[in-house]
CSV table of C-alpha atoms in Angstrom, one decimal:
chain,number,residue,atom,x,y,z
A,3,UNK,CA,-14.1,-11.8,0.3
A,4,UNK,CA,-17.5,-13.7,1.2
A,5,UNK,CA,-20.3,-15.4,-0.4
A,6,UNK,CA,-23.7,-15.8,0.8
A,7,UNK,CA,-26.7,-18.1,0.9
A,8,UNK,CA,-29.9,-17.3,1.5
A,9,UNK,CA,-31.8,-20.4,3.5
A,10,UNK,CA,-35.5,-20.1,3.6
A,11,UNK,CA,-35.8,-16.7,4.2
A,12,UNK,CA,-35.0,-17.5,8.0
A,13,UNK,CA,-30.8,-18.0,7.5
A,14,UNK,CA,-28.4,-16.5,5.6
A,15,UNK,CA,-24.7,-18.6,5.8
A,16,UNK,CA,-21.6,-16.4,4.9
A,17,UNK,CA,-18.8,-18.4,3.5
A,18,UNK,CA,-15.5,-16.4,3.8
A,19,UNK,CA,-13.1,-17.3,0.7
A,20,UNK,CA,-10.3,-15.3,2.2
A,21,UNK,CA,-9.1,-17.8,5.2
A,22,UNK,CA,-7.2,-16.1,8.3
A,23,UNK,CA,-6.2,-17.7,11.6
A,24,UNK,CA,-7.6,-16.0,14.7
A,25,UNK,CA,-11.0,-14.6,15.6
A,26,UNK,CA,-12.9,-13.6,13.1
A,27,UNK,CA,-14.6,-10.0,13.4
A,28,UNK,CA,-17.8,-11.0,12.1
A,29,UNK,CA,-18.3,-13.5,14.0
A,30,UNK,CA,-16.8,-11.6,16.7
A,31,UNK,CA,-19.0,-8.8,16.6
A,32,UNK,CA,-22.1,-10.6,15.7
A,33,UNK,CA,-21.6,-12.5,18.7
A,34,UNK,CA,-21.0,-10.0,21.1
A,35,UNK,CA,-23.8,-7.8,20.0
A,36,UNK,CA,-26.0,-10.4,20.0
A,37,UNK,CA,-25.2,-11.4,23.3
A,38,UNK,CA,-26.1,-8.0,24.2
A,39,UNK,CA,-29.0,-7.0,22.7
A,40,UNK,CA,-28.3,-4.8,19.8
A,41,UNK,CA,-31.5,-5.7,17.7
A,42,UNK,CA,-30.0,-3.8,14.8
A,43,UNK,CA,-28.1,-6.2,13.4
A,44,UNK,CA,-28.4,-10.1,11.6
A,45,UNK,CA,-28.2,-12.1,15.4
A,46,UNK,CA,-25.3,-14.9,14.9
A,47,UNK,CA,-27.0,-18.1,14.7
A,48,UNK,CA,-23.6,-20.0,14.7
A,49,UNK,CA,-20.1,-19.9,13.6
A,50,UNK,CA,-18.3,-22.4,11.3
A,51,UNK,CA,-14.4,-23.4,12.4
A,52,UNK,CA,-11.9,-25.0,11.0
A,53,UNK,CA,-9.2,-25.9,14.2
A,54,UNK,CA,-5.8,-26.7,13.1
A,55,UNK,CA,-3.9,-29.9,15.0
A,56,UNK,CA,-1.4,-27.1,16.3
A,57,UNK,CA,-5.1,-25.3,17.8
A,58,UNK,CA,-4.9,-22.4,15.1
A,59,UNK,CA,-8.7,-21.7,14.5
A,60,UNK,CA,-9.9,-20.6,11.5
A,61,UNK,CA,-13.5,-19.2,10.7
A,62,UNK,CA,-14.7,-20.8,7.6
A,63,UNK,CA,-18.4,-19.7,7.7
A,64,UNK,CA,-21.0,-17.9,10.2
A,65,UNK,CA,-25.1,-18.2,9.7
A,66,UNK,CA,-26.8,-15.4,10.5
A,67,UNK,CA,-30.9,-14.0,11.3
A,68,UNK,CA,-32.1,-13.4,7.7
A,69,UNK,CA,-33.4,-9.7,7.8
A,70,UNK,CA,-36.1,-8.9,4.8
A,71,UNK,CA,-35.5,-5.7,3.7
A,72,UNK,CA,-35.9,-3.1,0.5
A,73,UNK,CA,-31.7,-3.2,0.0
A,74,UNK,CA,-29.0,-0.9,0.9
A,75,UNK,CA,-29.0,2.2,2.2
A,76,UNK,CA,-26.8,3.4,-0.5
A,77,UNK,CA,-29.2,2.1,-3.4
A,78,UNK,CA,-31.9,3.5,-1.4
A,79,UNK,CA,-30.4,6.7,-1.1
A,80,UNK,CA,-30.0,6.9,-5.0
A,81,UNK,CA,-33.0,6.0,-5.5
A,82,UNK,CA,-34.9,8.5,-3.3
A,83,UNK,CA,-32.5,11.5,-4.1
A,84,UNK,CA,-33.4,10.5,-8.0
A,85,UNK,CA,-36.8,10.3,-7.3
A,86,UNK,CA,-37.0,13.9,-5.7
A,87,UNK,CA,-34.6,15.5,-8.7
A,88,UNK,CA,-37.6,14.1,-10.9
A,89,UNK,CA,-40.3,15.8,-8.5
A,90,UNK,CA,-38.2,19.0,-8.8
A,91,UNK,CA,-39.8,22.2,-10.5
A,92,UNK,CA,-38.2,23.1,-13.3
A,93,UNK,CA,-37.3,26.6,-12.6
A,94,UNK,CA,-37.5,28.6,-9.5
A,95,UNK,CA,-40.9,30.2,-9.8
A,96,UNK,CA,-42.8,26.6,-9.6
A,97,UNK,CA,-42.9,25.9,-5.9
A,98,UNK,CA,-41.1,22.8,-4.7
A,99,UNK,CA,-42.5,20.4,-2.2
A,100,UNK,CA,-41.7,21.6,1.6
A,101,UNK,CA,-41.4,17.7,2.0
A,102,UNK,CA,-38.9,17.0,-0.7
A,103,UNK,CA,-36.2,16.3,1.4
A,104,UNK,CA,-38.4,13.9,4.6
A,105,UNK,CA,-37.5,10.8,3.3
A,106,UNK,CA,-33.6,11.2,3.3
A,107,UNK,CA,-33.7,12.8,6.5
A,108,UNK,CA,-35.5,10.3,7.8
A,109,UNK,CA,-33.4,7.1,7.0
A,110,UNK,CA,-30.4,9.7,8.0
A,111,UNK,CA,-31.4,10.5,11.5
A,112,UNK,CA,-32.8,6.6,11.8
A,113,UNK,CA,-28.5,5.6,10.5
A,114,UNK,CA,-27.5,8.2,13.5
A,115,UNK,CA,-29.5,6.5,15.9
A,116,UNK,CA,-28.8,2.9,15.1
A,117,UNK,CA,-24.9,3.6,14.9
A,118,UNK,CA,-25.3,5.8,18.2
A,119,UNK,CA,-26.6,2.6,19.9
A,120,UNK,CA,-24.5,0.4,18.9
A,121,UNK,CA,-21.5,2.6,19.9
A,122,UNK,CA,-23.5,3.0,23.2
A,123,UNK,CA,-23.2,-1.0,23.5
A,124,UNK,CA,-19.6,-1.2,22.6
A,125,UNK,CA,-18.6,1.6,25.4
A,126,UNK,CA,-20.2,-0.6,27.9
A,127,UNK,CA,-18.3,-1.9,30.9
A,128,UNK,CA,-17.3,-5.6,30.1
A,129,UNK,CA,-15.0,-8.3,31.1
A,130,UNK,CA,-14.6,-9.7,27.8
A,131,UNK,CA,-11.2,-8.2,27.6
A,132,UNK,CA,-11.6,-7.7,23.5
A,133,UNK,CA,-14.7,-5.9,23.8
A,134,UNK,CA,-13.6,-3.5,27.2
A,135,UNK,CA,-13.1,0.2,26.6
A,136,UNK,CA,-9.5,1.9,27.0
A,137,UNK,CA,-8.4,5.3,26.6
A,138,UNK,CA,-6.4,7.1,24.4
A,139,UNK,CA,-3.1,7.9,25.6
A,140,UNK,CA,-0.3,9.9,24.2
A,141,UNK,CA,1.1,6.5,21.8
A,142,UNK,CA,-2.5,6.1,20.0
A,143,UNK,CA,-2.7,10.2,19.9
A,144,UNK,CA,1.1,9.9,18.3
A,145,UNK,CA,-0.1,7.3,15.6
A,146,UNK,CA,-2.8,9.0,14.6
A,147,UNK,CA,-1.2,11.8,13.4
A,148,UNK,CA,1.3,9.8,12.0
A,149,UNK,CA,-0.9,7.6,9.9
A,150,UNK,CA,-3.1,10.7,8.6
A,151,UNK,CA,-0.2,12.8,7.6
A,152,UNK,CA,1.3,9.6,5.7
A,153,UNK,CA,-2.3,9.4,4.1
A,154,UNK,CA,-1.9,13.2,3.1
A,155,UNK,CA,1.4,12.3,0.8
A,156,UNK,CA,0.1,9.5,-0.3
A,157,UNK,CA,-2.7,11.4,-1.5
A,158,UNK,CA,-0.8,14.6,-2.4
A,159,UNK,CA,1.7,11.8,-4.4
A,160,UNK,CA,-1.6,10.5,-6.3
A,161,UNK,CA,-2.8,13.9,-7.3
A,162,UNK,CA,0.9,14.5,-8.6
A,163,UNK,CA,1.1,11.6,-11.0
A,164,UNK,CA,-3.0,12.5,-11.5
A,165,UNK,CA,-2.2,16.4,-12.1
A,166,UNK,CA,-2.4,16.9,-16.2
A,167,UNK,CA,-6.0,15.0,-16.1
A,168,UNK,CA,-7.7,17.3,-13.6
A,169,UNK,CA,-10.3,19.2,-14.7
A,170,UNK,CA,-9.1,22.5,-14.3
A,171,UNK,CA,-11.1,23.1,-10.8
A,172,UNK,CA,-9.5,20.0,-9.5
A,173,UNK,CA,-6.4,21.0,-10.9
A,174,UNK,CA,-6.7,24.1,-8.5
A,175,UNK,CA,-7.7,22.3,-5.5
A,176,UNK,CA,-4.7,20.0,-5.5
A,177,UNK,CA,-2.2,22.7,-5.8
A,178,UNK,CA,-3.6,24.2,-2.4
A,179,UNK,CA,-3.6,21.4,-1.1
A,180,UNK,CA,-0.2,20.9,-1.9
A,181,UNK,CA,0.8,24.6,-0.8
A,182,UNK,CA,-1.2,23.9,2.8
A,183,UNK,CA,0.6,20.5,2.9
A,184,UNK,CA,2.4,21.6,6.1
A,185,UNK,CA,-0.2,23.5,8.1
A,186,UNK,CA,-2.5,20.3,7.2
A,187,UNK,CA,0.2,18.1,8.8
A,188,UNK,CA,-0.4,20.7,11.6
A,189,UNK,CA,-3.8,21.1,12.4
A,190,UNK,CA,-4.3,17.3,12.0
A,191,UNK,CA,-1.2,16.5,15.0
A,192,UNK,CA,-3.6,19.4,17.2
A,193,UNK,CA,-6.5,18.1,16.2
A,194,UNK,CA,-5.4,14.3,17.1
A,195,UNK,CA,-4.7,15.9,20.6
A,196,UNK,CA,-8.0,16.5,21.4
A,197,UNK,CA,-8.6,12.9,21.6
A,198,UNK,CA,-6.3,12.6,25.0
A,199,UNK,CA,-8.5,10.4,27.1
A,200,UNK,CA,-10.6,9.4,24.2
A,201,UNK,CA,-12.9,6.0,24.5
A,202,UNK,CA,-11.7,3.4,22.8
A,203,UNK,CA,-13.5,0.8,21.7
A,204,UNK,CA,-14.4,-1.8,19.3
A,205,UNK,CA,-16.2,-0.5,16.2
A,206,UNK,CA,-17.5,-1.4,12.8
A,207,UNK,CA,-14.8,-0.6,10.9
A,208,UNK,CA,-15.7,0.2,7.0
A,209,UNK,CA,-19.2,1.8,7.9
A,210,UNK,CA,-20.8,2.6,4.6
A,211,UNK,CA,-24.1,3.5,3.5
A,212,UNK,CA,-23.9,0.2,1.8
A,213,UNK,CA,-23.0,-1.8,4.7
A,214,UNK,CA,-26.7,-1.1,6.1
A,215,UNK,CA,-29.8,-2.5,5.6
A,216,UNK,CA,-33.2,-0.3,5.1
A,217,UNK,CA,-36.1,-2.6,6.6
A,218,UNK,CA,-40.0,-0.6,6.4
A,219,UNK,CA,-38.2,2.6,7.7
A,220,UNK,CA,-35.6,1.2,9.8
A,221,UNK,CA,-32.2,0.5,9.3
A,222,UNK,CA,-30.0,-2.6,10.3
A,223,UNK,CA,-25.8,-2.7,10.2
A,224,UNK,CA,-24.5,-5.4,8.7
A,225,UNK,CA,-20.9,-6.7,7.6
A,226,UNK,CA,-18.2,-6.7,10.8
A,227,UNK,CA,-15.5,-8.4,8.8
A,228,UNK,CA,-13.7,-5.0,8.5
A,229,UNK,CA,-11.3,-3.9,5.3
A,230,UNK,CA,-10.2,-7.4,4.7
A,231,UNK,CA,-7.2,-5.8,2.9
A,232,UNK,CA,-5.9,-4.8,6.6
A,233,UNK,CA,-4.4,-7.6,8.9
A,234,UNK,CA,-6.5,-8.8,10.9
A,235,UNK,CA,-5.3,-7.4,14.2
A,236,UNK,CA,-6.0,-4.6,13.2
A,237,UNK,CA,-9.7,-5.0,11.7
A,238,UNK,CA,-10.0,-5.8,15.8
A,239,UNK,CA,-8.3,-2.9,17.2
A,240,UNK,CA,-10.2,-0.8,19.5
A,241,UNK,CA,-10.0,2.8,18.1
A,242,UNK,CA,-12.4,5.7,18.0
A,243,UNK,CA,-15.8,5.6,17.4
A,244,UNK,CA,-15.6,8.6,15.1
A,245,UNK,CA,-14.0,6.4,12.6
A,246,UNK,CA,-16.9,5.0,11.9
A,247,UNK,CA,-18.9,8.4,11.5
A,248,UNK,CA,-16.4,9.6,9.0
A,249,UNK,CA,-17.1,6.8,6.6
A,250,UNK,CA,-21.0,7.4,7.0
A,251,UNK,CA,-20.1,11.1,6.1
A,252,UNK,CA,-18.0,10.0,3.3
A,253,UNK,CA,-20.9,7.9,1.8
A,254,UNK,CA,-23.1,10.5,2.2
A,255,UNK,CA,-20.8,12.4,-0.6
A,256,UNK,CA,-20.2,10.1,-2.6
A,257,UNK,CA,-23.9,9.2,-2.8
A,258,UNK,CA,-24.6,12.9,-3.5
A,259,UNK,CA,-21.6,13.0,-6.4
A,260,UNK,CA,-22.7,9.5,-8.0
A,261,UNK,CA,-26.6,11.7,-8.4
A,262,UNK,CA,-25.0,14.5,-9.5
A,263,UNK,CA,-23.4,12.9,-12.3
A,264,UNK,CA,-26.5,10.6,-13.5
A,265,UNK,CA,-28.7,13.2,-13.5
A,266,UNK,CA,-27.3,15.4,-16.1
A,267,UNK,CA,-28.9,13.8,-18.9
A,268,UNK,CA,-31.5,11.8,-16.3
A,269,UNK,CA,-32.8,15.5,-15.5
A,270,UNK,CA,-31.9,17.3,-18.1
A,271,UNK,CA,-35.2,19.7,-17.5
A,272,UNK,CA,-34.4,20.8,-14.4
A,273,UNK,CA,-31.7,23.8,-14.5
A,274,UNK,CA,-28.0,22.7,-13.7
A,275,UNK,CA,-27.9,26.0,-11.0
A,276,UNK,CA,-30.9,23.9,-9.0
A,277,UNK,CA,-29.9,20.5,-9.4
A,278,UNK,CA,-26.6,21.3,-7.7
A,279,UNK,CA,-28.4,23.6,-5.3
A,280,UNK,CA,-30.7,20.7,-4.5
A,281,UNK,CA,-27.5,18.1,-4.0
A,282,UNK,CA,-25.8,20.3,-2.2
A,283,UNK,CA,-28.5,21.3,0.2
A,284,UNK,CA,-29.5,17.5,0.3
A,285,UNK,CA,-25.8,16.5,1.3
A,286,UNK,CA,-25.9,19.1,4.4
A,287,UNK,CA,-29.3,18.2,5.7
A,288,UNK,CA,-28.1,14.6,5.6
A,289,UNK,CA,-25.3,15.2,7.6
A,290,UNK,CA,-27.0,17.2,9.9
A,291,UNK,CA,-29.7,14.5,10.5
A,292,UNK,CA,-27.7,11.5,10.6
A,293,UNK,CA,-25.5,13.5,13.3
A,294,UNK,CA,-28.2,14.4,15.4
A,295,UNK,CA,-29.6,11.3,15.6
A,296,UNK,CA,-26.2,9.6,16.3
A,297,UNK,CA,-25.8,12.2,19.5
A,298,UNK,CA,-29.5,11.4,20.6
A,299,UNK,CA,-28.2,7.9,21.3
A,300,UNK,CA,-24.4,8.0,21.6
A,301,UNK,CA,-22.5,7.0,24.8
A,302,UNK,CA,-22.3,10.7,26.5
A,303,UNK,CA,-18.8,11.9,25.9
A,304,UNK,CA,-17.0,15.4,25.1
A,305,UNK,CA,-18.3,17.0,22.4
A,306,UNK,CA,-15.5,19.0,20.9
A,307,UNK,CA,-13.2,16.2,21.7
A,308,UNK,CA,-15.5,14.1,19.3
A,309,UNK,CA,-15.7,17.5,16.8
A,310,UNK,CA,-12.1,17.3,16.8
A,311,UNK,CA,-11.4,13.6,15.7
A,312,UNK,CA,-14.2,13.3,13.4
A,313,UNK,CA,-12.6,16.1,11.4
A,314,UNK,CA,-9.0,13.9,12.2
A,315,UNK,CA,-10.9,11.2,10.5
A,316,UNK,CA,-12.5,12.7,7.9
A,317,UNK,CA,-9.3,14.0,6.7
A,318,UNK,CA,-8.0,10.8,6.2
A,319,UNK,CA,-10.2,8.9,5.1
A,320,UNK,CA,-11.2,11.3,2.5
A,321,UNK,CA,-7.2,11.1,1.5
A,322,UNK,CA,-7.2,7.6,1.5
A,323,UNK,CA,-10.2,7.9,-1.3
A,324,UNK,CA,-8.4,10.4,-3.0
A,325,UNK,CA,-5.3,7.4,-3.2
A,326,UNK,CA,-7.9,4.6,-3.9
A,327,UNK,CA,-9.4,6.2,-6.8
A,328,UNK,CA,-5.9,7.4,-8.5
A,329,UNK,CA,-5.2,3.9,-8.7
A,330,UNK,CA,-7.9,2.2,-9.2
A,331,UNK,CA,-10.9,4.5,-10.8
A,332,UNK,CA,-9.2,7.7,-12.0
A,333,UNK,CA,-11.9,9.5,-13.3
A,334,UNK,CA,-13.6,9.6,-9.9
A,335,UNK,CA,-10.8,11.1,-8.5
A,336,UNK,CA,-12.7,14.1,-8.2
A,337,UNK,CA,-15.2,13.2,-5.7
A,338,UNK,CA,-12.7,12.4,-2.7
A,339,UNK,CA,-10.5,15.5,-3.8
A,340,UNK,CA,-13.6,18.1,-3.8
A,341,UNK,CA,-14.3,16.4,-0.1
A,342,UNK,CA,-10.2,16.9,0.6
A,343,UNK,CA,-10.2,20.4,-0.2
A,344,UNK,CA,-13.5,21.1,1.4
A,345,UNK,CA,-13.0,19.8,4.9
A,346,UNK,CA,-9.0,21.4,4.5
A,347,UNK,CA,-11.0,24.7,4.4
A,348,UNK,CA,-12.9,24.2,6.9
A,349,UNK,CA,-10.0,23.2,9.6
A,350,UNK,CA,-7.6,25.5,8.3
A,351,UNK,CA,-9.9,28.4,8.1
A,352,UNK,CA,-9.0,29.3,11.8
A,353,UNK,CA,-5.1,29.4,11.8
A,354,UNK,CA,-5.5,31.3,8.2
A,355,UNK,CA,-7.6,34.3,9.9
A,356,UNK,CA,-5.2,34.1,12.8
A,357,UNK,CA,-2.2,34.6,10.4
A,358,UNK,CA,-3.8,37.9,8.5
């Protein structure tokens, strides 16, 4: 939807090719966080706009601090997780390195922080009525459910048309998740309740590890223009900031899935049993780290309120992957649908006990 130019190593100019009238995010949020202090993103240098004889304004380009940096987080998360698969004792007797896993955890806990404090900006009392926090009432708790159930049959209508292609363990995972359909529905309506009173505010929007920049350790958040596939009202709708933790999560995966697959042949010497013991391992201590380091920072709030929507969130965007790749990359269908069926588990482990 963009194109970039580097100038001189001091600029870079973002030319949108995708024209819409209104605000634009990224120039939006790069304007506001700028204004504010958030060092942890590319400061807006200045914003070009096209205004209409009528006064429609449309943004046609934005220039931005040029930030030098080593690439993405999720290239650099490849690269490190490949790196320590190649470090990896064959078997279990060698002895691994106690530090295998520093680095990741490292840029993971440094992606908590940085998200953490820019959430901590956005929840900040303002009278720039776009940026101002609200509060969930019983309408945005309403929609929510709504829009995750309708993500669950969109994804259970995927897996359908998907179903004789499965590999047989994905085969099984979508028929219980077709079975639980209903108690998913469910848990996710009591699980959008939590959120009564929530914070709203503005957020990034389509967080990804790839939508962050890794600079000598640190870690810079780049691209506010949101899913430009959505309109733009609401790529500037205040929501919760959980949103944006769920797509973090759902890199994390993905990253750890994209590994897995490469190093089959890549590292063929180390046993399948402790390559996928490794990944899976790596995949929680991510997680772990990046949401420590995001609390460390965060705008104080209620805990299992915020528990409760990031597993809201999770759930759909992980069934909005498991739509995506149906129609668009069908044999990575598995990744989102593993992640479905795991965090399904998790949420409907409690009213499964209950019912025995």
């Amino acid at each position: 939807s963009n194109s970039s130019l580097i100038v001189g190593n001091a600029a870079m100019v973002k030319l949108f090719r995708r024209l819409v009238a209104g605000p634009h995010p990224e120039a939006e949020m790069g304007r506001y966080l700028t204004e504010q202090g958030f060092a942890h993103t590319p400061a807006l240098l200045g914003e070009m706009v096209r205004v209409g004889a009528d006064g429609t304004r449309h943004t046609l380009a934005v220039a931005q601090g040029f930030i030098r940096n080593q690439g993405d987080a999720w290239t650099w998360m490849l690269d490190w997780m490949l790196r320590a698969l190649s470090d990896l004792p064959a078997t279990e007797e060698a002895e691994a390195s106690p530090d295998r896993f520093a680095e990741g955890e490292a840029i993971a806990s440094v992606i908590g922080q940085r998200l953490g404090e820019m959430h901590a900006v956005l929840a900040r009392p303002t009278k720039a009525p776009d940026f101002a926090p609200e509060r969930a009432d019983d309408a945005v708790l309403d929609r929510w459910a709504r829009d995750v159930a309708a993500q669950i049959d969109a994804a259970l209508r995927a897996l359908a048309g998907a179903r004789a292609s499965l590999e047989p363990q994905a085969q099984a995972e979508a028929e219980a998740l077709e079975r639980a359909r209903g108690l998913l529905v469910d848990v996710a309506r009591g699980l959008a309740r939590h959120g009564a009173g929530a914070t709203l505010t503005r957020i990034h929007g389509d967080l990804h590890l790839g939508q962050m920049l890794v600079s000598s350790g640190d870690v810079y958040i780049i691209d506010f223009e949101g899913e430009p596939a959505r309109p733009l009202e609401q790529r500037r709708a205040k929501t919760s900031p959980m949103r944006d933790l769920a797509g973090v999560i759902r890199s994390f995966d993905y990253a750890v899935a994209v590994v897995g697959r490469k190093s089959r042949e890549a590292h063929a010497h180390v046993a399948e049993e402790r390559r996928e013991a490794f990944l899976a391992e790596t995949l929680n201590r991510l997680n772990a780290c990046f949401l420590a380091g995001y609390r460390a920072l965060a705008p104080s709030s209620d805990d299992a309120a915020d528990a409760a929507l990031l597993r809201l969130f999770l759930i759909e965007k992980a069934a909005y992957e498991v739509a995506y790749e149906a129609a668009n990359r069908p044999s990575w269908i598995d990744v989102p649908l593993h992640g479905l069926a795991r965090i399904a588990d998790e949420v409907l482990a409690p009213e499964r006990q209950a019912a025995e």
